[in-house]
Tab-separated table of C-alpha atoms in Angstrom:
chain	number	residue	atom	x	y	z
A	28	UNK	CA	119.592	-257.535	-70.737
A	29	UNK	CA	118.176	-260.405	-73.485
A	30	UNK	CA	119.473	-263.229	-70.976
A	31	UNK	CA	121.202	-263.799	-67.759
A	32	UNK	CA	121.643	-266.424	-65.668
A	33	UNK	CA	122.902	-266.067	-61.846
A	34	UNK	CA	123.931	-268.684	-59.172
A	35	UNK	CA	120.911	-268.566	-56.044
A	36	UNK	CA	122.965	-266.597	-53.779
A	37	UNK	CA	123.244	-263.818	-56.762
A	38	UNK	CA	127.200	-262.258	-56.445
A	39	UNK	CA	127.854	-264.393	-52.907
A	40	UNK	CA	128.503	-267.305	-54.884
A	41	UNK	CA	131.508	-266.674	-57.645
A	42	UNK	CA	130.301	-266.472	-61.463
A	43	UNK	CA	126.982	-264.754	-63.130
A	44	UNK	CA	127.100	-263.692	-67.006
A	45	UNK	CA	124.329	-262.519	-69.516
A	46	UNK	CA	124.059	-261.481	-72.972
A	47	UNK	CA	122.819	-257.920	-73.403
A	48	UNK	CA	122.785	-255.132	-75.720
A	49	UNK	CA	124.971	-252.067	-75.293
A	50	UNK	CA	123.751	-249.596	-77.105
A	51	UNK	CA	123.866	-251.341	-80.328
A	52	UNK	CA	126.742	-253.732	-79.550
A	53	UNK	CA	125.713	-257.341	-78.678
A	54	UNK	CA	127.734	-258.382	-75.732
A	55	UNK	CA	127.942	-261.111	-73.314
A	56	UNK	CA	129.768	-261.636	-69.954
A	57	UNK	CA	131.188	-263.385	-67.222
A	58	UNK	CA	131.765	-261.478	-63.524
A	59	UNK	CA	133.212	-262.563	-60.528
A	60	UNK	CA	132.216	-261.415	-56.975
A	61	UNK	CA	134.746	-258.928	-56.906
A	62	UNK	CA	132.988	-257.949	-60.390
A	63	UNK	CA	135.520	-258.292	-62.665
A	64	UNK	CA	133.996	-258.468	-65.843
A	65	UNK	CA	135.464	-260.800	-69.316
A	66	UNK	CA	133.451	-259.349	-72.225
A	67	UNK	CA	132.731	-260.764	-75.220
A	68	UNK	CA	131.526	-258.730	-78.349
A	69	UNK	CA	129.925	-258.746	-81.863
A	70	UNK	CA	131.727	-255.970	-84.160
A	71	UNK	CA	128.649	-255.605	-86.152
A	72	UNK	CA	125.519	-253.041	-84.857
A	73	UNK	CA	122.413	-254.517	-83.924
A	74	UNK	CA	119.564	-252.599	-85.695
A	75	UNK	CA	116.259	-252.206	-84.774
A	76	UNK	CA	113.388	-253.809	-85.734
A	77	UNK	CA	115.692	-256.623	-87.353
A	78	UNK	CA	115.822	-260.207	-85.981
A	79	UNK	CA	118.886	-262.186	-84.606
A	80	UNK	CA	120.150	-265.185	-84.257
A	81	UNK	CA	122.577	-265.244	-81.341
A	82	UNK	CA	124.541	-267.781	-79.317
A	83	UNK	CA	126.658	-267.715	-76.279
A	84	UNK	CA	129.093	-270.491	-75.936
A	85	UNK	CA	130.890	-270.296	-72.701
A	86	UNK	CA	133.581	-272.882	-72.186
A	87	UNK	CA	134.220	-273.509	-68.499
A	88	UNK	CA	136.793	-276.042	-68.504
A	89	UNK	CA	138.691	-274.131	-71.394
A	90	UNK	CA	137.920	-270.513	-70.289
A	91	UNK	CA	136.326	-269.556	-73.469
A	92	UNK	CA	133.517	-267.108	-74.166
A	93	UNK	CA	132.091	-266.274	-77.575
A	94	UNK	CA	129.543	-265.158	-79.376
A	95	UNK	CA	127.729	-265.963	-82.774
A	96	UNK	CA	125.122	-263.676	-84.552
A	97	UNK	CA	123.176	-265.280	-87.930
A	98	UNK	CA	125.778	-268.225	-87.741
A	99	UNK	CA	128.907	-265.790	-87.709
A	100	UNK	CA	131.251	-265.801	-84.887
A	101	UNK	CA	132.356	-262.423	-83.256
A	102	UNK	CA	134.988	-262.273	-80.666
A	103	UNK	CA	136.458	-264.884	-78.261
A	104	UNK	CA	136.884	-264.016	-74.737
A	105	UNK	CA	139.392	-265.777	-72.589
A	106	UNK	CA	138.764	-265.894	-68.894
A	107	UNK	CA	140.777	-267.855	-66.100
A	108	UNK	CA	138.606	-270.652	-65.810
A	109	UNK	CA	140.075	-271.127	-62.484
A	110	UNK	CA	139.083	-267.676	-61.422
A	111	UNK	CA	135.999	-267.715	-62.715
A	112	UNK	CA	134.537	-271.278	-61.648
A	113	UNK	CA	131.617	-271.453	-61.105
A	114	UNK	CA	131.223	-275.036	-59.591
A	115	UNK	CA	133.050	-277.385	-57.857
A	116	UNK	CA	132.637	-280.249	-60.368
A	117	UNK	CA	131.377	-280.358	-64.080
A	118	UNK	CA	127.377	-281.194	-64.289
A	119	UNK	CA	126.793	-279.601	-60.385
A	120	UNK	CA	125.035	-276.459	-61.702
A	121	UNK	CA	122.469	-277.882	-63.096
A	122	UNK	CA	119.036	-277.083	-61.507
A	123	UNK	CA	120.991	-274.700	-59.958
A	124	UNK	CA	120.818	-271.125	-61.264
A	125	UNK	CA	118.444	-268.800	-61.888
A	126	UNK	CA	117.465	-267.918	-65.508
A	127	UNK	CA	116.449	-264.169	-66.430
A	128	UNK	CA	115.342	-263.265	-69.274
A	129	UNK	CA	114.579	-260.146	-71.091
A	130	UNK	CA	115.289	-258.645	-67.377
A	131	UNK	CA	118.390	-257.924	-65.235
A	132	UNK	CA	118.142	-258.530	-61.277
A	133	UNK	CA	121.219	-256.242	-61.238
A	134	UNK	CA	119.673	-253.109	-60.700
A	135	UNK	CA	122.697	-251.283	-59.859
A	136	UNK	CA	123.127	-247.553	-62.231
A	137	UNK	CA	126.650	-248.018	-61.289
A	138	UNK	CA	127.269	-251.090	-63.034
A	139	UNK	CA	125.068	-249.100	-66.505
A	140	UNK	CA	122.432	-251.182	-65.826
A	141	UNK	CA	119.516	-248.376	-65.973
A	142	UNK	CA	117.556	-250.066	-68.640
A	143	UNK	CA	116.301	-253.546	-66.848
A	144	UNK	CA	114.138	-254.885	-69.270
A	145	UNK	CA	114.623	-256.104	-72.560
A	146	UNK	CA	112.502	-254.247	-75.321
A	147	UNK	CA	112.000	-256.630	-78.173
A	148	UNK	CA	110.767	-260.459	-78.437
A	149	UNK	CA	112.639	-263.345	-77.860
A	150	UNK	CA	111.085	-266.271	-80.327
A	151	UNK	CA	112.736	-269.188	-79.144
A	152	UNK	CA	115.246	-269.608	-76.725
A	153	UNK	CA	117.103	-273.050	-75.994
A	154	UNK	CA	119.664	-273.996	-73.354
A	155	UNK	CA	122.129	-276.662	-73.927
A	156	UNK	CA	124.215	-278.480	-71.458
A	157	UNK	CA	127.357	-278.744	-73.326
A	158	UNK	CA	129.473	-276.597	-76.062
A	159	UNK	CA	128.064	-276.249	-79.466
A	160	UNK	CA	130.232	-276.482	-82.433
A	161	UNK	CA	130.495	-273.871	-84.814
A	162	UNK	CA	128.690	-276.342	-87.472
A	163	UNK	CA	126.050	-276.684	-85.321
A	164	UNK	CA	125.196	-272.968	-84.409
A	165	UNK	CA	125.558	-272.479	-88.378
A	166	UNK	CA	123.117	-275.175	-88.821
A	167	UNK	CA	120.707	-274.566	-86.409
A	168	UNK	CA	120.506	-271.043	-88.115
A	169	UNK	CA	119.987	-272.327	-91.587
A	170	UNK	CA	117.049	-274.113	-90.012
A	171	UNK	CA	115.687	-271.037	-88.796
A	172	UNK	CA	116.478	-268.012	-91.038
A	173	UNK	CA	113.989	-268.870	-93.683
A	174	UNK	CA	111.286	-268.426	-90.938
A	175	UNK	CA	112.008	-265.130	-89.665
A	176	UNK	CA	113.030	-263.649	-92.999
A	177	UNK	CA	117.235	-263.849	-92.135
């Protein structure tokens, strides 16, 4: 897990997702309660000792997941957005979930979550309240990549 974010009541209240490594796939999700799970990957390995950029943008009103490494976009999940709401109105979530990060608080083996904790650092890590464009993810990379060597 590299970062989650759940509702208060965990899986009693309808949508939690994350981004997380699988193996060496970069993934992120969206799961219902009856854990039903809309993936989203990156067709290019993750390699050790190598940093990433990486955003999720997950489109709630348009039922939209995706995924950008080092300003490149990988695959586009679609997910009833109906199905998967999360709130009753747009803007009532806020303050209201839980953030983790570099950890999962779903500790179920069943699920493949064995590994809980995230080994590697997380530099910076920014939360945005709205969709970002893919000019803007490509942007906010250029400003970046010269730091960490991408």
């Amino acid at each position: 897990m590299i970062f989650g974010y759940r509702h208060n009541s965990g899986y009693s209240i309808p949508t939690i997702g994350s981004i997380y490594l699988n193996g060496n796939t970069l993934s992120a999700s969206v799961i219902t309660t009856s854990q039903v799970y809309r993936v989203a990957t990156f067709s290019s390995p993750i390699l050790t000792n190598t940093t990433y950029h990486a955003v999720l943008n997950k489109d709630t009103v348009n039922g939209t997941l995706q995924l950008f490494v080092n300003g490149a976009s990988g695959t586009v999940q679609t997910f009833d957005a109906a199905t998967y709401a999360q709130w009753n109105t747009v803007g009532s979530y806020i303050g209201a979930n839980i953030l983790d990060i570099a950890k999962s608080t779903n500790t179920n083996a069943g699920q493949g979550w064995s590994a809980d904790y995230f080994n590697g650092q997380i530099y910076s890590l920014s939360v945005y309240d709205r969709i970002l464009t893919a000019d803007e993810i490509l942007n906010n990379f250029d400003v970046i990549k010269g730091r960490f060597g991408l």
